[in-house]
PDB file of C-alpha atoms in Angstrom:
ATOM      1  CA  MET A  33      -6.003  19.067   4.278  1.00 43.00           C
ATOM      2  CA  LYS A  34      -6.533  18.091   0.936  1.00 48.00           C
ATOM      3  CA  LEU A  35      -7.740  20.620  -1.742  1.00 51.00           C
ATOM      4  CA  ASP A  36      -9.195  19.382  -4.814  1.00 53.00           C
ATOM      5  CA  ILE A  37      -9.120  22.023  -7.479  1.00 57.00           C
ATOM      6  CA  THR A  38      -8.766  19.948 -10.631  1.00 57.00           C
ATOM      7  CA  PRO A  39     -10.016  21.985 -13.970  1.00 56.00           C
ATOM      8  CA  PRO A  40     -13.258  20.796 -15.681  1.00 58.00           C
ATOM      9  CA  GLY A  41     -12.692  18.344 -18.366  1.00 60.00           C
ATOM     10  CA  ILE A  42      -9.340  17.371 -16.963  1.00 54.00           C
ATOM     11  CA  GLU A  43      -9.277  13.327 -15.828  1.00 58.00           C
ATOM     12  CA  ARG A  44      -7.490  13.224 -12.278  1.00 53.00           C
ATOM     13  CA  ASP A  45      -4.974  10.670 -11.554  1.00 51.00           C
ATOM     14  CA  ASP A  46      -5.308  10.570  -7.629  1.00 51.00           C
ATOM     15  CA  SER A  47      -2.031   8.156  -7.494  1.00 52.00           C
ATOM     16  CA  ASP A  48       0.224  11.563  -8.112  1.00 48.00           C
ATOM     17  CA  THR A  49      -2.554  14.565  -8.313  1.00 45.00           C
ATOM     18  CA  SER A  50      -1.646  15.390 -11.916  1.00 47.00           C
ATOM     19  CA  ALA A  51      -3.446  14.866 -15.224  1.00 48.00           C
ATOM     20  CA  THR A  52      -2.895  15.545 -18.773  1.00 48.00           C
ATOM     21  CA  THR A  53      -5.216  16.701 -21.479  1.00 47.00           C
ATOM     22  CA  GLY A  54      -3.505  14.817 -24.313  1.00 47.00           C
ATOM     23  CA  ASP A  55      -2.514  18.211 -25.534  1.00 44.00           C
ATOM     24  CA  GLY A  56       0.827  17.919 -23.814  1.00 45.00           C
ATOM     25  CA  PHE A  57       0.350  20.067 -20.912  1.00 46.00           C
ATOM     26  CA  LEU A  58       0.797  18.596 -17.438  1.00 48.00           C
ATOM     27  CA  TYR A  59      -1.717  20.010 -14.440  1.00 51.00           C
ATOM     28  CA  ASN A  60      -0.436  19.455 -11.059  1.00 56.00           C
ATOM     29  CA  ILE A  61      -2.083  21.002  -8.156  1.00 57.00           C
ATOM     30  CA  SER A  62      -1.285  20.250  -4.552  1.00 59.00           C
ATOM     31  CA  ALA A  63      -1.806  22.202  -1.266  1.00 59.00           C
ATOM     32  CA  ARG A  64      -0.791  21.847   2.123  1.00 62.00           C
ATOM     33  CA  ASP A  65      -1.317  23.463   5.549  1.00 60.00           C
ATOM     34  CA  ASN A  66       0.317  26.714   6.468  1.00 58.00           C
ATOM     35  CA  ASP A  67      -0.123  26.558  10.207  1.00 62.00           C
ATOM     36  CA  ALA A  68       2.142  29.383  11.006  1.00 58.00           C
ATOM     37  CA  MET A  69       0.063  31.708   8.441  1.00 57.00           C
ATOM     38  CA  GLY A  70      -3.318  30.426   9.200  1.00 62.00           C
ATOM     39  CA  ALA A  71      -3.589  29.499   5.584  1.00 65.00           C
ATOM     40  CA  VAL A  72      -3.016  26.844   2.931  1.00 65.00           C
ATOM     41  CA  ASP A  73      -0.163  27.057   0.526  1.00 65.00           C
ATOM     42  CA  VAL A  74      -1.222  26.152  -3.128  1.00 67.00           C
ATOM     43  CA  HIS A  75       1.123  25.011  -5.723  1.00 65.00           C
ATOM     44  CA  TYR A  76       0.307  24.367  -9.289  1.00 62.00           C
ATOM     45  CA  ARG A  77       2.237  23.810 -12.520  1.00 60.00           C
ATOM     46  CA  PHE A  78       0.404  24.576 -15.972  1.00 56.00           C
ATOM     47  CA  GLY A  79       2.729  23.798 -18.873  1.00 54.00           C
ATOM     48  CA  THR A  80       6.019  25.760 -18.180  1.00 56.00           C
ATOM     49  CA  SER A  81       4.310  28.044 -15.581  1.00 59.00           C
ATOM     50  CA  ASP A  82       5.170  26.882 -11.876  1.00 62.00           C
ATOM     51  CA  GLN A  83       3.624  29.046  -9.224  1.00 61.00           C
ATOM     52  CA  THR A  84       2.721  28.816  -5.293  1.00 60.00           C
ATOM     53  CA  PHE A  85       0.064  31.259  -3.813  1.00 59.00           C
ATOM     54  CA  VAL A  86      -1.063  31.334  -0.210  1.00 62.00           C
ATOM     55  CA  LEU A  87      -4.877  30.855   0.439  1.00 59.00           C
ATOM     56  CA  PRO A  88      -5.967  32.549   3.551  1.00 58.00           C
ATOM     57  CA  LEU A  89      -8.289  30.393   5.686  1.00 58.00           C
ATOM     58  CA  GLU A  90     -11.203  32.142   7.224  1.00 58.00           C
ATOM     59  CA  SER A  91     -13.114  30.839  10.399  1.00 52.00           C
ATOM     60  CA  SER A  92     -16.591  31.465  11.005  1.00 49.00           C
ATOM     61  CA  THR A  93     -18.523  31.320  14.543  1.00 51.00           C
ATOM     62  CA  GLU A  94     -21.921  30.929  13.364  1.00 50.00           C
TER      63      GLU A  94
END
């Protein structure tokens, strides 16, 4: 699963899923399946901040 959450105004480089605004900040966002939790692990880096969070997936029967 690929999750594209590139911020507006950021040029995306699909070769490494990172982009720069020219202000010295590197934006790097990636996601991977977490089958054990029925969720997607989302990892992002913004400047010196390096965070990972779990994005739950909801299923619909409609």
